[in-house]
mmCIF file of C-alpha atoms and ligand atoms in Angstrom:
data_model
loop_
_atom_site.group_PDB
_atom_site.id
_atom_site.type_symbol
_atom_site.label_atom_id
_atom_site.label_comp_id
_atom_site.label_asym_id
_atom_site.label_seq_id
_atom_site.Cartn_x
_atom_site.Cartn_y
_atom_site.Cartn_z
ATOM 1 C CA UNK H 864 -37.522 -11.614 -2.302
ATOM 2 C CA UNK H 865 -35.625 -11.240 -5.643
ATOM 3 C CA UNK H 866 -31.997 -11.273 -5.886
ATOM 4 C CA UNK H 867 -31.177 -7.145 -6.219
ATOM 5 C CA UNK H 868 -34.056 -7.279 -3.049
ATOM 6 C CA UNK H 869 -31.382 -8.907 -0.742
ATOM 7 C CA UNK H 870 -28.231 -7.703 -2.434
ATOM 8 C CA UNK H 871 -29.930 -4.050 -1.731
ATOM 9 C CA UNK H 872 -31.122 -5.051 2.175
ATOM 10 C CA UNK H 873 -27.424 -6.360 2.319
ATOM 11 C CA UNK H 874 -25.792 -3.321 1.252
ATOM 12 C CA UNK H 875 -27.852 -1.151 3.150
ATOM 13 C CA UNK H 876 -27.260 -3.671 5.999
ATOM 14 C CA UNK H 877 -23.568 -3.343 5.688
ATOM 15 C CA UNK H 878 -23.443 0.410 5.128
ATOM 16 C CA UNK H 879 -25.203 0.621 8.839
ATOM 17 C CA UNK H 880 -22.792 -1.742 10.035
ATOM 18 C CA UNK H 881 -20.060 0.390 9.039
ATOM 19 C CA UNK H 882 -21.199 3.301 10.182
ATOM 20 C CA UNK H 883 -22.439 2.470 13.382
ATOM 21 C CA UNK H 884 -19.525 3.689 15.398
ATOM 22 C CA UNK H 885 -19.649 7.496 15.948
ATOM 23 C CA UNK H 886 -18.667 9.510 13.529
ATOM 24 C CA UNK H 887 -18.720 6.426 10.426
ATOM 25 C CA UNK H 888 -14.419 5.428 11.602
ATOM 26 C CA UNK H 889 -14.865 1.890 12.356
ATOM 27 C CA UNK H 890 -12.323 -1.046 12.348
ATOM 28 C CA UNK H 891 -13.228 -1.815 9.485
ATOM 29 C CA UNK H 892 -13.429 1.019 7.166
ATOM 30 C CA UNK H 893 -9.460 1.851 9.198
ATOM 31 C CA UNK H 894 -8.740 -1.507 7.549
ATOM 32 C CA UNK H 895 -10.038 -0.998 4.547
ATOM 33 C CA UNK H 896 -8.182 2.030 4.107
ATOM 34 C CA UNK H 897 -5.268 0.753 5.167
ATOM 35 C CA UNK H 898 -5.319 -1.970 2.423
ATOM 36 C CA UNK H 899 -6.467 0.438 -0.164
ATOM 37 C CA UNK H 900 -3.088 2.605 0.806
ATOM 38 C CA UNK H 901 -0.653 -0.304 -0.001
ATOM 39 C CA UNK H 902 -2.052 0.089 -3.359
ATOM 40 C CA UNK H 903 -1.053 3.944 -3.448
ATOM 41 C CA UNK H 904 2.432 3.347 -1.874
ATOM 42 C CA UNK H 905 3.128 0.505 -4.151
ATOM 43 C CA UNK H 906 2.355 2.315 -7.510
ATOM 44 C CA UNK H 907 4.192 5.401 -6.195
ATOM 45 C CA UNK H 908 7.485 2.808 -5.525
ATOM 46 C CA UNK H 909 7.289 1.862 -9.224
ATOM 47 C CA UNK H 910 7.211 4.727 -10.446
ATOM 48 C CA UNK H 911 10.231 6.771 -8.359
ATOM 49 C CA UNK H 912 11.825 2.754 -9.934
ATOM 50 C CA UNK H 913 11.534 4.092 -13.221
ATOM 51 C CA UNK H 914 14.489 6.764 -12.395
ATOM 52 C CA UNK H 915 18.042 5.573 -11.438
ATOM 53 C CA UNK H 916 19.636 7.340 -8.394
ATOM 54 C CA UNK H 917 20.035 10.713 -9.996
ATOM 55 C CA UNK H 918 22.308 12.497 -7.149
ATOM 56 C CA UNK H 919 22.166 15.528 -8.123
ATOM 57 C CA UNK H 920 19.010 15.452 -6.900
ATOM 58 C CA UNK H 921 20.142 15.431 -3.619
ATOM 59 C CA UNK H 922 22.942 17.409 -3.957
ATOM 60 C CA UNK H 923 23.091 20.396 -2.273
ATOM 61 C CA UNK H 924 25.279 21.957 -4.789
ATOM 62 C CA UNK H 925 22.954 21.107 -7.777
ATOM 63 C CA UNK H 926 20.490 23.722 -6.962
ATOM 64 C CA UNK H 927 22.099 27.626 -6.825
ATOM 65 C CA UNK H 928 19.653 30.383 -6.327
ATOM 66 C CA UNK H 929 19.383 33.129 -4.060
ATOM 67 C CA UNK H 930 16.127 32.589 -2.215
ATOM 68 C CA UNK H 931 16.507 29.054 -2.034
ATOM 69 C CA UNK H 932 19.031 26.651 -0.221
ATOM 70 C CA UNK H 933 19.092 23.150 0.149
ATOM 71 C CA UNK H 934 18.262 20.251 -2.875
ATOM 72 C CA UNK H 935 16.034 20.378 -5.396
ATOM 73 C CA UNK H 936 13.698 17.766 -3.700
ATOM 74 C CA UNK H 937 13.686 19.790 -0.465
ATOM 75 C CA UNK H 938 12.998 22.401 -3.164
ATOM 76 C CA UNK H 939 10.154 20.904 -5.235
ATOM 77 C CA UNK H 940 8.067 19.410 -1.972
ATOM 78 C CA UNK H 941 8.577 22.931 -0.116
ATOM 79 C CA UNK H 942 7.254 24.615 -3.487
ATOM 80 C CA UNK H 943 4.583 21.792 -4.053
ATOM 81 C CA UNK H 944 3.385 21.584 -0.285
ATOM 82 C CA UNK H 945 3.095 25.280 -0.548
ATOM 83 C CA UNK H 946 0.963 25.051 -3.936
ATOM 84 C CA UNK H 947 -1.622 22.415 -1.950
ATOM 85 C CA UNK H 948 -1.916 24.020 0.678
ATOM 86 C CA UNK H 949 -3.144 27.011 -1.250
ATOM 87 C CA UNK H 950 -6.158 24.877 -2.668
ATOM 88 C CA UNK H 951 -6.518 23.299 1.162
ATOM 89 C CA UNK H 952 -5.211 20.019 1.155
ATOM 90 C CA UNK H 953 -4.136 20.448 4.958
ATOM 91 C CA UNK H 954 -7.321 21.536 5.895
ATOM 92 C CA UNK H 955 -7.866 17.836 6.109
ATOM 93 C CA UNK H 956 -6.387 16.133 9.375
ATOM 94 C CA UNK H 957 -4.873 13.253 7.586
ATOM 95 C CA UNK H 958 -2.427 15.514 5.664
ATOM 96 C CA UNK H 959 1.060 16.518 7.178
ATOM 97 C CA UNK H 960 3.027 18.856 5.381
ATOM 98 C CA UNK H 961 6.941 17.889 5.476
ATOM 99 C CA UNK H 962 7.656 21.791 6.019
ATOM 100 C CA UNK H 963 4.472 23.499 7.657
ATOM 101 C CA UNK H 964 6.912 26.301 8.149
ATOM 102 C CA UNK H 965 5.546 29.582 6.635
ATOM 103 C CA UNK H 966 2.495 27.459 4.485
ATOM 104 C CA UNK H 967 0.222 29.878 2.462
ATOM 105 C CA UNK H 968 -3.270 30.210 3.580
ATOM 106 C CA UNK H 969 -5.981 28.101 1.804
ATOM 107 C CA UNK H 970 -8.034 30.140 -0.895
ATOM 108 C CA UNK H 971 -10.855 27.389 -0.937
ATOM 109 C CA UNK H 972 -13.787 27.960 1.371
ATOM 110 C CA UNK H 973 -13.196 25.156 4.292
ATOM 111 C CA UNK H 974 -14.507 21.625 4.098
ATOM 112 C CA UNK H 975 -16.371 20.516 7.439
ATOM 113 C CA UNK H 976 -14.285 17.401 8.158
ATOM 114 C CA UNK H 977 -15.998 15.350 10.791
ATOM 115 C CA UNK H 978 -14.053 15.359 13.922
ATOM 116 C CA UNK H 979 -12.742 11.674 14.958
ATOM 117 C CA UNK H 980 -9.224 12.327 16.744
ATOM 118 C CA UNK H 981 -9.316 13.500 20.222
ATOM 119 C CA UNK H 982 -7.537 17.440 19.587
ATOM 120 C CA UNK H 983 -3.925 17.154 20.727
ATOM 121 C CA UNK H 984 -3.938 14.883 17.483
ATOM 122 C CA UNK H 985 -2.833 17.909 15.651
ATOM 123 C CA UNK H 986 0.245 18.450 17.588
ATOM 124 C CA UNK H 987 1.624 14.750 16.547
ATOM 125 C CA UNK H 988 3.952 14.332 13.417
ATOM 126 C CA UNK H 989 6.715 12.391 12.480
ATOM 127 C CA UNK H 990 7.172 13.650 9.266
ATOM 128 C CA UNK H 991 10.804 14.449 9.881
ATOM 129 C CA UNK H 992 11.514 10.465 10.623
ATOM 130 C CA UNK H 993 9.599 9.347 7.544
ATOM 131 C CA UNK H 994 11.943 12.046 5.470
ATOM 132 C CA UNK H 995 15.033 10.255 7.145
ATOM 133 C CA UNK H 996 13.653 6.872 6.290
ATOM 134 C CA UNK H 997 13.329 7.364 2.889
ATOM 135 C CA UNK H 998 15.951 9.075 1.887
ATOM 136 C CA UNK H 999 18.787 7.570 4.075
ATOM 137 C CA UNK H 1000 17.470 3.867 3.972
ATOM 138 C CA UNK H 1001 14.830 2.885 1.592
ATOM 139 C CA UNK H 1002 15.935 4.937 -1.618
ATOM 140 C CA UNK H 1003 18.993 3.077 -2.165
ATOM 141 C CA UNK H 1004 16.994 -0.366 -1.277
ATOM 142 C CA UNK H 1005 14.973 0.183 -5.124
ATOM 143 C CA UNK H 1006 16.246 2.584 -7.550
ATOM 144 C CA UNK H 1007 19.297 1.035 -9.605
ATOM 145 C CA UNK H 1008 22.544 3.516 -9.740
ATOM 146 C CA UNK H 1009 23.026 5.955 -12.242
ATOM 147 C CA UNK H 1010 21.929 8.945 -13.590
ATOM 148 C CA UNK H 1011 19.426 9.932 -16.709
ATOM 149 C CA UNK H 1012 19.477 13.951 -15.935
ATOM 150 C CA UNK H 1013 15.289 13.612 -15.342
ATOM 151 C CA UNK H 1014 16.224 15.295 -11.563
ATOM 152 C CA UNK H 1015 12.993 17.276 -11.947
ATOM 153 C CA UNK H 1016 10.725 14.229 -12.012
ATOM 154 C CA UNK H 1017 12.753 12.248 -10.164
ATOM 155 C CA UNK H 1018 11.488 14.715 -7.094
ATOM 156 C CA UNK H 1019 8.390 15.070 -8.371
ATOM 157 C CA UNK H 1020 8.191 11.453 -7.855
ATOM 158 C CA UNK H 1021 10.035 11.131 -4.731
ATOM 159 C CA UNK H 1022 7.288 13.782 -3.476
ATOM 160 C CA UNK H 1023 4.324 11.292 -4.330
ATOM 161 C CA UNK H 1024 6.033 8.384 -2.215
ATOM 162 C CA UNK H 1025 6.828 10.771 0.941
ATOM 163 C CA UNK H 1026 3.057 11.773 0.716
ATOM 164 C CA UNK H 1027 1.586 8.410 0.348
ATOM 165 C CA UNK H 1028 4.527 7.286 3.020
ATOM 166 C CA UNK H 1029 2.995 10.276 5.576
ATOM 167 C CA UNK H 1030 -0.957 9.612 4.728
ATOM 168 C CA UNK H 1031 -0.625 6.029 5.636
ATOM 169 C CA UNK H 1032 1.952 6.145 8.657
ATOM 170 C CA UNK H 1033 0.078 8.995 10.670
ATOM 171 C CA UNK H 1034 -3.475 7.119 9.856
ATOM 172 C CA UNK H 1035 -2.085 5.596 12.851
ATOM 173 C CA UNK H 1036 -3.579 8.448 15.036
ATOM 174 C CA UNK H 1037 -6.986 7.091 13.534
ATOM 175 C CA UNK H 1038 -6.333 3.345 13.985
ATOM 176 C CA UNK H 1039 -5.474 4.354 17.591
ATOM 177 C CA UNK H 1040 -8.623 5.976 18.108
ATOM 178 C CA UNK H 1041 -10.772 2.974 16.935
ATOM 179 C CA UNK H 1042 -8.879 0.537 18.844
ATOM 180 C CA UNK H 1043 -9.663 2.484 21.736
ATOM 181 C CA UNK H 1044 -12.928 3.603 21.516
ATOM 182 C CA UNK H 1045 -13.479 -0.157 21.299
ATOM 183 C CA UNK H 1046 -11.702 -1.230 24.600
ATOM 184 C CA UNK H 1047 -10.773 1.806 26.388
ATOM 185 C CA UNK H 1048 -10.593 -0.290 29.614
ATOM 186 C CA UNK H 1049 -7.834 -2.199 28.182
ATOM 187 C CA UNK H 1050 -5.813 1.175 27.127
ATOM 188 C CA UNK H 1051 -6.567 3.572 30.418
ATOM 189 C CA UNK H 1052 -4.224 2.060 32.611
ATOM 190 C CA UNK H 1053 -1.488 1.858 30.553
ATOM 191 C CA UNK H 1054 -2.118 5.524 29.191
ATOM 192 C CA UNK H 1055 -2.415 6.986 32.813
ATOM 193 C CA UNK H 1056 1.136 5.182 33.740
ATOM 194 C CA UNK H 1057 2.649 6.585 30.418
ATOM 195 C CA UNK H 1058 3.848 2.980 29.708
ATOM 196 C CA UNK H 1059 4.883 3.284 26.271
ATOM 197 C CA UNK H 1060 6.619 -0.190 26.419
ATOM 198 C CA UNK H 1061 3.221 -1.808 27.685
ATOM 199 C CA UNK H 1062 1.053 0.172 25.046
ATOM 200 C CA UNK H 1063 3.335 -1.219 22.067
ATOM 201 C CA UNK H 1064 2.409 -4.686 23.603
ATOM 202 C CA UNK H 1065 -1.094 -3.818 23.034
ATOM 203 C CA UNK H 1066 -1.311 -2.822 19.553
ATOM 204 C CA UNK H 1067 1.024 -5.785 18.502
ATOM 205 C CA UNK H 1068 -0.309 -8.552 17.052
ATOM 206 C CA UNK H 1069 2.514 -10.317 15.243
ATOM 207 C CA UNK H 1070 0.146 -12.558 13.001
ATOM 208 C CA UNK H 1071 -1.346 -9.436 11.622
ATOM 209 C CA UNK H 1072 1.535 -8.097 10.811
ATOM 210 C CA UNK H 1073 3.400 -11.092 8.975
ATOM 211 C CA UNK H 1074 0.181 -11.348 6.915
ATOM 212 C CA UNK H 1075 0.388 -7.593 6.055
ATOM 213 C CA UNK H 1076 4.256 -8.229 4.746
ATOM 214 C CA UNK H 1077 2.898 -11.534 2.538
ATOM 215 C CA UNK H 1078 0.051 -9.232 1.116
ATOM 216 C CA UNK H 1079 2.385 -6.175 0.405
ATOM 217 C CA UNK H 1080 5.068 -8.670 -1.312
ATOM 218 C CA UNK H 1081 2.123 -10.491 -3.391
ATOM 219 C CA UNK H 1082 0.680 -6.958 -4.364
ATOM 220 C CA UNK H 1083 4.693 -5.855 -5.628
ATOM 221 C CA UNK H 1084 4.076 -8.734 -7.810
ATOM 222 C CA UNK H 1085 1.174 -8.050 -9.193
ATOM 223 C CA UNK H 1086 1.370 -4.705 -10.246
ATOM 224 C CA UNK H 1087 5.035 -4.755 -10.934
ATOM 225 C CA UNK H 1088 5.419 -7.108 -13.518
ATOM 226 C CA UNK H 1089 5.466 -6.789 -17.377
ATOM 227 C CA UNK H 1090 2.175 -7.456 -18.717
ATOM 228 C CA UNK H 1091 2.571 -9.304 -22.012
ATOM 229 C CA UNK H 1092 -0.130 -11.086 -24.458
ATOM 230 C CA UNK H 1093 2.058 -14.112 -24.351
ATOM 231 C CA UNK H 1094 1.623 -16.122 -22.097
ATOM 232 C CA UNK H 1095 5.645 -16.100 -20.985
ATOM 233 C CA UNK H 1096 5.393 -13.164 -19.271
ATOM 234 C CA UNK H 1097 8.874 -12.562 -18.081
ATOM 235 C CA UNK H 1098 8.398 -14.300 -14.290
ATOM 236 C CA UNK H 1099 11.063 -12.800 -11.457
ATOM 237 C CA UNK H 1100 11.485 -10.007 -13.220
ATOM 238 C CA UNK H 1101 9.882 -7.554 -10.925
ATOM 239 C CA UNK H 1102 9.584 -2.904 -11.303
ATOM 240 C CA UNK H 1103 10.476 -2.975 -7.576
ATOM 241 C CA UNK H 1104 11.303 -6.028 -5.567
ATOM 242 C CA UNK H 1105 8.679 -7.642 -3.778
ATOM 243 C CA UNK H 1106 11.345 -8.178 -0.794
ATOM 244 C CA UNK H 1107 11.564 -4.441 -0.243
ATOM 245 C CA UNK H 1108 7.889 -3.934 0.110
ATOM 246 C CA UNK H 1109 8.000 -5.807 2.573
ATOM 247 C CA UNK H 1110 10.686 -5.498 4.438
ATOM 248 C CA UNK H 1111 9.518 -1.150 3.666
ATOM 249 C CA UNK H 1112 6.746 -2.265 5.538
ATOM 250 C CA UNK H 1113 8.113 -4.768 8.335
ATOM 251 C CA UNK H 1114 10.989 -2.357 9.370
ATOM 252 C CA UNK H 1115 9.598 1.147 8.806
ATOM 253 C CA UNK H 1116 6.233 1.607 8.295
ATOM 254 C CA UNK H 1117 3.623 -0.384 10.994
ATOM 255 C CA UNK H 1118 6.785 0.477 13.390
ATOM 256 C CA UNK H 1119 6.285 3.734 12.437
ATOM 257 C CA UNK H 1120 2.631 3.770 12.682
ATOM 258 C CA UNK H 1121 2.652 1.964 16.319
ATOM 259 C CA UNK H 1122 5.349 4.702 17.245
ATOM 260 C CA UNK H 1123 2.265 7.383 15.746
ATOM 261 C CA UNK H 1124 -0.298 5.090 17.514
ATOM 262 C CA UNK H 1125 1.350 5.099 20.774
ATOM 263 C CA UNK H 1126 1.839 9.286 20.544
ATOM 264 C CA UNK H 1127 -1.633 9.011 20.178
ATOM 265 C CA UNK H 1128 -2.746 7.166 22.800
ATOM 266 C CA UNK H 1129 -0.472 9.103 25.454
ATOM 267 C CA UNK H 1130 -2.302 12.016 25.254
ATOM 268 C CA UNK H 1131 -6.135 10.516 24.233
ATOM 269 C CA UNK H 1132 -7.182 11.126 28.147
ATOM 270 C CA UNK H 1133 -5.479 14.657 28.593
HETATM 271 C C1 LIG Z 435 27.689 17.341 -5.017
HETATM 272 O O1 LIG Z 435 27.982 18.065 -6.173
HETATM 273 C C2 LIG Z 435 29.301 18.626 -6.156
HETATM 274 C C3 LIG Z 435 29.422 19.551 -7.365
HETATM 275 O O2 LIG Z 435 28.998 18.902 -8.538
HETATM 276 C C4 LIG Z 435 30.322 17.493 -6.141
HETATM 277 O O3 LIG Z 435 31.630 18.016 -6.102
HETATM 278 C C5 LIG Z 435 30.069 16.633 -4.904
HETATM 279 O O4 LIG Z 435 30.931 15.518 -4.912
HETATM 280 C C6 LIG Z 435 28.632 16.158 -4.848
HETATM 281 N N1 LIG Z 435 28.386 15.521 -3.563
HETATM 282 C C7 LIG Z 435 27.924 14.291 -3.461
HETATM 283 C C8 LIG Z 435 27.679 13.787 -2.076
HETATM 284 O O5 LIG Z 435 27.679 13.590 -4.432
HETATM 285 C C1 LIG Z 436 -19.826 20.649 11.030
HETATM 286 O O1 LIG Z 436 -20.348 19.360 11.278
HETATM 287 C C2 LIG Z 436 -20.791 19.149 12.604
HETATM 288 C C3 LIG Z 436 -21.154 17.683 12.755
HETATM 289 O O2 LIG Z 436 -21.754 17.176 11.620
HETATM 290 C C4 LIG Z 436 -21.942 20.096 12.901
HETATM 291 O O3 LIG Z 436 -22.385 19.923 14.224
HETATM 292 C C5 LIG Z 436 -21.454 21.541 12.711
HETATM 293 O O4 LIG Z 436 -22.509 22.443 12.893
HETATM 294 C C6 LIG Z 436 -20.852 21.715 11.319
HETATM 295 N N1 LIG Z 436 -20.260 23.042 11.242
HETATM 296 C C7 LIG Z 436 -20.390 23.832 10.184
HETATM 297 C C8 LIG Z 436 -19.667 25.132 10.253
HETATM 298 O O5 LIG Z 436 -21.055 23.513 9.218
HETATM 299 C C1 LIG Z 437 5.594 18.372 13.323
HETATM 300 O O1 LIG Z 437 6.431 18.347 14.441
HETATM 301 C C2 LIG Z 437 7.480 19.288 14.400
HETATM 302 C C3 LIG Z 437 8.385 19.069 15.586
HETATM 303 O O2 LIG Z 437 8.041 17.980 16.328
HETATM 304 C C4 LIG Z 437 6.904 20.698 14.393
HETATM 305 O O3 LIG Z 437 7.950 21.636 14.326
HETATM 306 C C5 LIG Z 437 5.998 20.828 13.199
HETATM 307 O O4 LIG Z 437 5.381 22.088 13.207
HETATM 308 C C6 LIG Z 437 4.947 19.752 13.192
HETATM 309 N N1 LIG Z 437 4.227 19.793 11.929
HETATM 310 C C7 LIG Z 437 2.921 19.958 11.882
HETATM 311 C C8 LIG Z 437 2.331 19.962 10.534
HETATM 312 O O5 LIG Z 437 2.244 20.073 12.867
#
């Protein structure tokens, strides 16, 4: 057999593999995803980095219209969730809009997303606590002070990192599913005794999880440091601290995403 003979049996091999569970949402693609996420959260964390604090954004006062009241990032993800949902982005059951309040209708003819999550998925967010943790705690963790009057873009960007914050927290509906379907035996009792305590046992695994902090922290290294064609690229100088994506993701988001998982699994035998 030549060499693109077995690198084609393995691929198709794989691709089975993967796919084997119902529906094609196996461990492993939920992993893979997950990995592929830290990548999106990261780059959106450099780039709200490249704005200092810019409190007007926040400011209440800043913004004075009629129709509107609140701050101009309330503003600009209200207006831009609004916008997407238009051309259907919450169609899709891994989207949740910060303010579903009032959402415009989508004018795109609907996409037939396969159905993995048990139904009361849809009634699960915790969109509001992701919109408290980043504003109140991990804002101030790594943009510098100051302002440079870019308010506009600093939403825009502060939009980006909610949405890539939300995607990746409530995927923990889906990692809930696969970890059941897998051992349901292990999750029934548990479920049935609405033992949230004992079901946050279960989806623990502390080794995991300090390996997911080292990866995040390596990946804030990569991507956020000065690329130079000398060879003294400027070392420890970092766009957003390594320290913070990890401690982002040790402190907020798998607890976050086991809080999501947990939701999840409470009502996966109603
Ligand atoms: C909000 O803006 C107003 C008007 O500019 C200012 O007086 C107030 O101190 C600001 N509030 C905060 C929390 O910065
Ligand atoms: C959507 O997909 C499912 C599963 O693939 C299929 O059974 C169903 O008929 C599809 N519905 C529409 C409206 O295409
Ligand atoms: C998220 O939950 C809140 C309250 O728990 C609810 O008001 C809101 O409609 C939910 N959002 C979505 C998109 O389901």
């Amino acid at each position: 057999m030549s060499i693109l003979r077995i690198v084609f049996v393995f691929v198709v091999w794989s691709h089975n593999v993967r796919n084997s569970m119902a529906n094609g949402v196996t461990l492993e693609s939920v992993r893979q995803s997950l990995i592929r996420q830290e990548d999106t959260i990261i780059f959106s964390l450099i780039e709200r980095a490249r704005f200092p604090t810019n409190s007007p954004t926040y400011n209440e006062s800043y913004v004075s219209t009629p129709t509107f009241s609140g701050t101009l990032v309330h503003f600009v993800v209200k207006e831009a969730e609004a916008l997407q949902a238009k051309a259907g982005r919450y169609a899709n059951p891994e989207e949740h809009p910060f303010f579903p309040d009032n959402l415009p209708p989508s004018v795109v003819p609907p996409y037939n997303f396969t159905e993995v999550l048990h139904p009361p998925a849809a009634s699960i967010n915790i969109s509001k606590d992701i919109w408290d943790m980043y504003f109140k705690k991990l804002l101030q963790l790594f943009v510098a002070p100051g302002d440079d009057g870019n308010y506009a873009s600093t939403a825009a960007s502060d939009l980006v990192c909610l949405q890539a914050l939300s995607r990746r927290i409530h995927y923990g509906k889906l990692v809930a599913e696969v970890k059941f379907r897998e051992s349901p035996g292990e999750y029934e009792p548990a479920i049935r005794a609405k033992d949230r305590d004992a079901l946050m046992k279960l989806l623990t695994f502390e080794s995991v999880e300090e390996a997911v902090k080292k990866r995040v922290a390596k990946k804030a290294m990569v991507f956020g440091k000065e690329v130079t064609l000398n060879n003294d690229d400027n070392k420890g100088k970092y766009k957003v601290d390594p320290s913070v994506v990890s401690r982002l993701y040790g402190d907020w988001i798998m607890p976050l995403t086991k809080l999501v998982q947990v939701e999840y699994l409470l009502r996966r035998l109603d």
